[in-house]
Each structure stands twice: as C-alpha cells, then as structure tokens.
PDB file of C-alpha atoms in Angstrom:
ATOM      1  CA  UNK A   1     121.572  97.400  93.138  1.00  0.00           C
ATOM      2  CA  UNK A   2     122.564  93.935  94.361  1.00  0.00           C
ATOM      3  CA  UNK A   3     125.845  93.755  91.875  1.00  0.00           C
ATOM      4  CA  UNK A   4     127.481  91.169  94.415  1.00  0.00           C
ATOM      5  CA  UNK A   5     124.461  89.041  94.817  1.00  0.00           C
ATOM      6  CA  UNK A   6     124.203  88.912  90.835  1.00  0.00           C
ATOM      7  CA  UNK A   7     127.815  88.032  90.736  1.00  0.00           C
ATOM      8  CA  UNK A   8     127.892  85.171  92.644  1.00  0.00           C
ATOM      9  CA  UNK A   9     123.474  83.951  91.130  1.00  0.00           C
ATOM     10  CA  UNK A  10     125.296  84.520  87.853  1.00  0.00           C
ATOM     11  CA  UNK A  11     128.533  82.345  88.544  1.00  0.00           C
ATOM     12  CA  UNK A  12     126.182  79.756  89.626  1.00  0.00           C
ATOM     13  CA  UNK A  13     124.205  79.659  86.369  1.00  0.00           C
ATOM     14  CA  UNK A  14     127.410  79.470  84.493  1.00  0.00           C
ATOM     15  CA  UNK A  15     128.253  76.078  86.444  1.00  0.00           C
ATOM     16  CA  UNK A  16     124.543  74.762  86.535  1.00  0.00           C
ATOM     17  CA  UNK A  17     123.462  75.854  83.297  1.00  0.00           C
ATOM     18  CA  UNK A  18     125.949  75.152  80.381  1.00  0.00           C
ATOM     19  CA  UNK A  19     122.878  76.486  78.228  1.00  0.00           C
ATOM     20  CA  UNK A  20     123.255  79.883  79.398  1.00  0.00           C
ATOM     21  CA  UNK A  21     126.286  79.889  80.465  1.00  0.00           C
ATOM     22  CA  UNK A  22     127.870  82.447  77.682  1.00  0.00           C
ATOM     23  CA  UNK A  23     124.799  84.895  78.382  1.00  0.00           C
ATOM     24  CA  UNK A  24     125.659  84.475  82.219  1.00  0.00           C
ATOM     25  CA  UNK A  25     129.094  85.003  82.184  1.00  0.00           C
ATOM     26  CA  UNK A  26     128.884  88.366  79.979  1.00  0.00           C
ATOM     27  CA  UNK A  27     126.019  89.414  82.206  1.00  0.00           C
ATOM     28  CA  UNK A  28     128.306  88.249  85.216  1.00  0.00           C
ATOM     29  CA  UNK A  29     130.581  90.995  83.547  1.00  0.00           C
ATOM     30  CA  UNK A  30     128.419  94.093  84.068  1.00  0.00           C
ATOM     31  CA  UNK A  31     127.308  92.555  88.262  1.00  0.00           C
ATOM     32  CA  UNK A  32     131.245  92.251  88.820  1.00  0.00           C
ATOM     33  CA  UNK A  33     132.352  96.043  87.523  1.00  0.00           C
ATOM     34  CA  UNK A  34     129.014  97.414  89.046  1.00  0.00           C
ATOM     35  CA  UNK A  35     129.945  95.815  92.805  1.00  0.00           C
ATOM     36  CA  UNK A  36     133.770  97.567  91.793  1.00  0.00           C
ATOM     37  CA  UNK A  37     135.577  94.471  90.470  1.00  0.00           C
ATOM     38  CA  UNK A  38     136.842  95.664  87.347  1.00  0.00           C
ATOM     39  CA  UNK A  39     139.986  93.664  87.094  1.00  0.00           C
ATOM     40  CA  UNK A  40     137.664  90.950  87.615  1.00  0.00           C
ATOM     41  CA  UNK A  41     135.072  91.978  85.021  1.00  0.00           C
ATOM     42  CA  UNK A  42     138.155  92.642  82.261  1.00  0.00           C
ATOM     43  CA  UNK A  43     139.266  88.972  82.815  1.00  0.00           C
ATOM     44  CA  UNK A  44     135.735  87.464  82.473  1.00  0.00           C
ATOM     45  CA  UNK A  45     135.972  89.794  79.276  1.00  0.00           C
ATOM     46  CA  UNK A  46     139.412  88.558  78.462  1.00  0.00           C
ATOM     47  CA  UNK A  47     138.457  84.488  78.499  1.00  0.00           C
ATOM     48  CA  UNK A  48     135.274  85.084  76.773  1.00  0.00           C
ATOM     49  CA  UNK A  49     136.336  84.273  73.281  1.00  0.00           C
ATOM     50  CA  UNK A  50     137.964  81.537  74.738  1.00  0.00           C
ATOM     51  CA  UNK A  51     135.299  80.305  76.648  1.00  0.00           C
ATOM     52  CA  UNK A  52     132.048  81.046  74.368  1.00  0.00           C
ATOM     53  CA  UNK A  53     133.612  81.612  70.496  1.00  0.00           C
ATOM     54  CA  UNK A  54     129.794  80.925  69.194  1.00  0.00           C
ATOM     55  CA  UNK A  55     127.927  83.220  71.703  1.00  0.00           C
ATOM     56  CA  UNK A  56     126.240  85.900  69.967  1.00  0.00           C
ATOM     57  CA  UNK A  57     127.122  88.054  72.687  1.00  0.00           C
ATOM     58  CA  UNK A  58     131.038  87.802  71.813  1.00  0.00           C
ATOM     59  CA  UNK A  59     130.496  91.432  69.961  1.00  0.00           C
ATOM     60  CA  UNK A  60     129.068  92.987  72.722  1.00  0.00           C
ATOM     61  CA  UNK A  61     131.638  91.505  75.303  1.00  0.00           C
ATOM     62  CA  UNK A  62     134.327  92.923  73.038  1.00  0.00           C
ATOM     63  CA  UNK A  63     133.616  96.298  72.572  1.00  0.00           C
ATOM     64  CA  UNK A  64     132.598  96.358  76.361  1.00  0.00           C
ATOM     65  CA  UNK A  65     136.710  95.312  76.665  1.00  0.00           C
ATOM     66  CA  UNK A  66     137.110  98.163  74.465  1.00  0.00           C
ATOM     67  CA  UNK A  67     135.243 100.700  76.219  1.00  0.00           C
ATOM     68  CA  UNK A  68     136.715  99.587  79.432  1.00  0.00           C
ATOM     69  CA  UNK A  69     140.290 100.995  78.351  1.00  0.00           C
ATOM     70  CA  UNK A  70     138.739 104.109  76.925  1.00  0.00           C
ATOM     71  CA  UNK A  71     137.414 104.732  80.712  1.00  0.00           C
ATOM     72  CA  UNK A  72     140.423 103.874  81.876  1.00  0.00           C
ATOM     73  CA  UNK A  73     142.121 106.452  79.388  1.00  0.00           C
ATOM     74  CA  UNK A  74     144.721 103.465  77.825  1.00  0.00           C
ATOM     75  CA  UNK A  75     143.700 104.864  74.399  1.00  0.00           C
ATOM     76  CA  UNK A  76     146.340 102.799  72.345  1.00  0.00           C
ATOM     77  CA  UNK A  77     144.588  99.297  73.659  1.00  0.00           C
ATOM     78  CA  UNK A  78     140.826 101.069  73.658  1.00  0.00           C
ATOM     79  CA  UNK A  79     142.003 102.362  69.889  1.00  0.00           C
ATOM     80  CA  UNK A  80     143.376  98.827  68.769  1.00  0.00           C
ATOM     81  CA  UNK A  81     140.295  97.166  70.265  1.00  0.00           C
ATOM     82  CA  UNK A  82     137.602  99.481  68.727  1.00  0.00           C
ATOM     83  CA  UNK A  83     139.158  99.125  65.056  1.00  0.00           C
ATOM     84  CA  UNK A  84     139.038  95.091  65.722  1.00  0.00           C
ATOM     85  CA  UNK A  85     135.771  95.377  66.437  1.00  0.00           C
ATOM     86  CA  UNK A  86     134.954  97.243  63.581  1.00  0.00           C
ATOM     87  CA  UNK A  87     137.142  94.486  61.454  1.00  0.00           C
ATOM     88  CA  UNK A  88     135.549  91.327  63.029  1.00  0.00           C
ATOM     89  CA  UNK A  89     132.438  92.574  62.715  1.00  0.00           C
ATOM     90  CA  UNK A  90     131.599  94.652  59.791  1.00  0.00           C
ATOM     91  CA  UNK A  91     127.878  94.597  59.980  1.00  0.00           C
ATOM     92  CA  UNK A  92     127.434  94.906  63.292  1.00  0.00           C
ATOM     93  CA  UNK A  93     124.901  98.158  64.391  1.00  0.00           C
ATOM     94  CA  UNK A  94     127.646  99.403  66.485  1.00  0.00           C
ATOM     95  CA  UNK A  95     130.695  99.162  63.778  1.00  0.00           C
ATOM     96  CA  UNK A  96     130.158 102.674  62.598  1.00  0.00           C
ATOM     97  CA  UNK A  97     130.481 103.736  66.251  1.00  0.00           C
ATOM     98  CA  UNK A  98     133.388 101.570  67.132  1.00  0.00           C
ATOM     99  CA  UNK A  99     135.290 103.469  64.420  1.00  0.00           C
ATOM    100  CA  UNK A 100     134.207 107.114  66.018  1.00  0.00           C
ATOM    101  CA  UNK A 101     135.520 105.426  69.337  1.00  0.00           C
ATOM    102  CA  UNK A 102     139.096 104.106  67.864  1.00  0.00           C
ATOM    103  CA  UNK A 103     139.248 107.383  66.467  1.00  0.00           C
ATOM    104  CA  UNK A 104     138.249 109.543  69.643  1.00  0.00           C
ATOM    105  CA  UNK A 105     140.649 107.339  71.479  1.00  0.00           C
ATOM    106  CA  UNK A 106     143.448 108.083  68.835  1.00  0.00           C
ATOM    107  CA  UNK A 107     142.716 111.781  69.273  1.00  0.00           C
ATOM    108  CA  UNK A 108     143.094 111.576  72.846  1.00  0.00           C
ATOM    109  CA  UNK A 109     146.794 110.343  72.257  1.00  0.00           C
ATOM    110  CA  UNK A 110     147.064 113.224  69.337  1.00  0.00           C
ATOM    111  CA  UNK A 111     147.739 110.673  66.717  1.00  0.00           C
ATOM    112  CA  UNK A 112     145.319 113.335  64.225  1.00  0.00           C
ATOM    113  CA  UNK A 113     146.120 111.657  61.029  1.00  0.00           C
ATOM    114  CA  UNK A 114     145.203 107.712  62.393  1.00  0.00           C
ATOM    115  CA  UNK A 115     141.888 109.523  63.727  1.00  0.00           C
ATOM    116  CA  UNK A 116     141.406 111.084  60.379  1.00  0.00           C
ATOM    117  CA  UNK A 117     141.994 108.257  58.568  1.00  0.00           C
ATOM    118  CA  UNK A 118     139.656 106.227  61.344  1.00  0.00           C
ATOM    119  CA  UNK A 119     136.673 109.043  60.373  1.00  0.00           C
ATOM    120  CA  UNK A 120     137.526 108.608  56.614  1.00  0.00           C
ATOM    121  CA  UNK A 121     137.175 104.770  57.012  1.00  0.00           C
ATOM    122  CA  UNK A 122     133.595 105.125  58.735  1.00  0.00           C
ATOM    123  CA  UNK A 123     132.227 107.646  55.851  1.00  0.00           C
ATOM    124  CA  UNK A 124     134.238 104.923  53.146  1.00  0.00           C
ATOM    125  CA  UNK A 125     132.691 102.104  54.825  1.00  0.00           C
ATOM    126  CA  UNK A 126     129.170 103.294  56.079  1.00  0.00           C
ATOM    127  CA  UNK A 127     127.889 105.995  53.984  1.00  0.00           C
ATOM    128  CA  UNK A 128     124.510 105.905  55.132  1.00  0.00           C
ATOM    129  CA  UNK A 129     125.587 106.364  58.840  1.00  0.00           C
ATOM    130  CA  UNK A 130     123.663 108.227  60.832  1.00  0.00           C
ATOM    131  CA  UNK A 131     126.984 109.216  62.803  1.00  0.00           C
ATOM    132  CA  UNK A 132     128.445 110.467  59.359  1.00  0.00           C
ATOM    133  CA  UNK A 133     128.344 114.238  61.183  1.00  0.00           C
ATOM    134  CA  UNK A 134     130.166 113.497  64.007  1.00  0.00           C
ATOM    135  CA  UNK A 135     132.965 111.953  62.275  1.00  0.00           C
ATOM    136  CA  UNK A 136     132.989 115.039  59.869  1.00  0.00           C
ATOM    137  CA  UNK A 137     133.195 116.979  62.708  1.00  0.00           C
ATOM    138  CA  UNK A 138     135.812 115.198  64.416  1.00  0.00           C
ATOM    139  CA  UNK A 139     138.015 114.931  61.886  1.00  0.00           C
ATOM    140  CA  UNK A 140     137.361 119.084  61.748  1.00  0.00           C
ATOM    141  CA  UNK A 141     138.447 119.011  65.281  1.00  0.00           C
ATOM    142  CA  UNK A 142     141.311 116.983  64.437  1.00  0.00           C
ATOM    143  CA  UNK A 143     142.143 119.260  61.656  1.00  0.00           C
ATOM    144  CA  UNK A 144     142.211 122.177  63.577  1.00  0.00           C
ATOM    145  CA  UNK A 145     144.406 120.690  66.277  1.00  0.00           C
ATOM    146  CA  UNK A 146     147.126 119.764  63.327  1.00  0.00           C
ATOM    147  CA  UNK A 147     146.307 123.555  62.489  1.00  0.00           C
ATOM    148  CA  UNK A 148     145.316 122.833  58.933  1.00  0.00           C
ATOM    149  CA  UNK A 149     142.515 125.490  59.656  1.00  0.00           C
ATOM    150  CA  UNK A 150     141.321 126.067  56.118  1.00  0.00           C
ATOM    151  CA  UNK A 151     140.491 122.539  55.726  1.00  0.00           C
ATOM    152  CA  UNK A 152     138.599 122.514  59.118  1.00  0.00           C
ATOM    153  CA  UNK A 153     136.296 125.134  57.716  1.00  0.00           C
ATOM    154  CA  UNK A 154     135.867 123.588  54.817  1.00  0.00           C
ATOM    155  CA  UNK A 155     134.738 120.619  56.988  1.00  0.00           C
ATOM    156  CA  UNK A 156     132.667 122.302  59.249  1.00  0.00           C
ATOM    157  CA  UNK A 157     131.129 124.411  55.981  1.00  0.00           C
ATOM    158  CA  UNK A 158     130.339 120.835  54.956  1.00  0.00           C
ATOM    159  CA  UNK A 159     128.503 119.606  58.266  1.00  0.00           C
ATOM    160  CA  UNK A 160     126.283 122.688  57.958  1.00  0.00           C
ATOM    161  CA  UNK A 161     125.121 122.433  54.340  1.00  0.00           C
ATOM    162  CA  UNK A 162     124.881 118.850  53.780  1.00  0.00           C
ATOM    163  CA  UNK A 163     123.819 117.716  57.162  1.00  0.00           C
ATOM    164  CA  UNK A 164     121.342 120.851  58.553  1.00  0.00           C
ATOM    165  CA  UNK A 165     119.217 118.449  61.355  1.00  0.00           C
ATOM    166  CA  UNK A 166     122.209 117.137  62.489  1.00  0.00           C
ATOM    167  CA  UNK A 167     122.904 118.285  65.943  1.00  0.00           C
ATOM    168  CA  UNK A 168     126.519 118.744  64.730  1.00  0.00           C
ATOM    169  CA  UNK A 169     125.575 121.782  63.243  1.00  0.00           C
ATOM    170  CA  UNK A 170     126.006 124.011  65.848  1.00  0.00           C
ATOM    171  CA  UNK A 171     128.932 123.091  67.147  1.00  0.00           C
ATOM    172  CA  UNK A 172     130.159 123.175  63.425  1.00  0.00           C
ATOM    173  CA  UNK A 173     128.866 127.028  63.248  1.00  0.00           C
ATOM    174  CA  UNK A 174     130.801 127.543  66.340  1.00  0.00           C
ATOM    175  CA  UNK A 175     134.062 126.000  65.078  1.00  0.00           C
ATOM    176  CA  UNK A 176     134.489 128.111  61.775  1.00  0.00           C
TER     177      UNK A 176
END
C-alpha cells in the first residue's frame, strides 16, 4: 500500500477541492495511521468536527477516535467516546455496537457494574439487535468476574434458550 502517497494526494484534494474536502480529510485519516502516523491521524480526527460539522462522515470519524483509544488500551477515553457516539447518534447502524465497545472498554478497567449497565442500555435501547447475545453474554462475563455466579448462569441459561443460532451459545454452554 502507498499510505504516504495517499496522504499527501489526499491533503491536496482537501486544499483543491473544498467539495470533497470532509470525505478527503477522513480518508486522509486511515493513509496517515496506515503509513504509522497515528498522532497525526488522531488530530485530523480531533479537528474534524471542527472542520466538517455537516459531513456525513462525522459518525464514522468519531467512533474511528474511539476505536483508536481502545487499541491503544486508554479505556476510560475509548469508554467515554463509544457512549457519545451512541448518544449523538442514536440511529446510527453502529450505535448498538458502540455500546458493546464502551462496555468492553469499561470491563477492561473492571468497572463491571458501568459495563452492565452499558449492556442493559443496548438491550433497553435496541431490542431487536442482532448483537443482543453478546451483550447478554458479556454482562455474564462481567457477572462472573464480580462473582455473582448464580446470576451469570442464569444469564448464560438465557443466551442458550432464547438465542439457540446465536454463536454465543457455545461459549454460554461453556461458561455455566
């Protein structure tokens, strides 16, 4: 891949172009932390609002911020930014998911009971989510890590009867 080349084509487009100039500065995004410019890449994610508050790609731009501090394991910001996503933009496709994120990320810093309440959120909010599973069985997980064991089977009990094609299933099976 040419990340560097696309960098610099892409900063050009955002100069030349005012037209595209939101969809080349998120692309710009991806070309600077592919060629290893991730401070970079985070401030072009940073002064996006700023600089494009109508672009349709604003979403996308923030939850790539978001992702960025999972990867970089500062779960508190990645946590904070997932569950703004998920408040700015309530209908988004990936809301559901931003909430298993903010959770996963709350996990990682065992805060169980603001990943619970994350999972309960997504299953209040989006009860026809296909992720519905997962968050059942994360907030199983979660259970069992507070060691509130009878609740994690009846979780996991849950996942297997009311979700059988789920791939969660078998790791539910293996968790009681």
């Amino acid at each position: 891949y040419q990340f560097e080349a696309a960098a610099k084509d892409l900063a050009r487009v955002r100069e030349t172009a005012p037209a595209l100039a939101d969809e080349a500065a998120y692309l710009q995004m991806f070309a600077l932390y592919g060629a290893g410019r991730d401070e970079e890449a985070a401030r072009l994610g940073e002064a996006f609002p700023d600089l494009y508050a109508a672009s349709p790609r604003l979403p996308e731009a923030a939850l790539w911020l978001a992702q960025y501090a999972y990867n970089r394991k500062a779960y508190e910001e990645a946590q904070q930014r997932f569950a703004a996503f998920a408040d700015r933009w309530p209908r988004h496709a990936l809301a559901d998911a931003a909430l298993i994120l903010a959770a996963r990320a709350a996990v990682r810093r065992a805060e169980f009971p603001a990943g619970i309440a994350l999972l309960s959120r997504l299953a209040r909010d989006y009860p026809e989510s296909g992720r519905l599973a997962e968050a059942r069985y994360l907030q199983g997980d979660a259970l069992c890590e507070m060691a509130r064991f009878e609740e994690a089977i009846l979780v996991f009990d849950e996942i297997v009867n009311r979700y059988p094609e789920s791939a969660w299933v078998t790791p539910a099976w293996l968790r009681k």
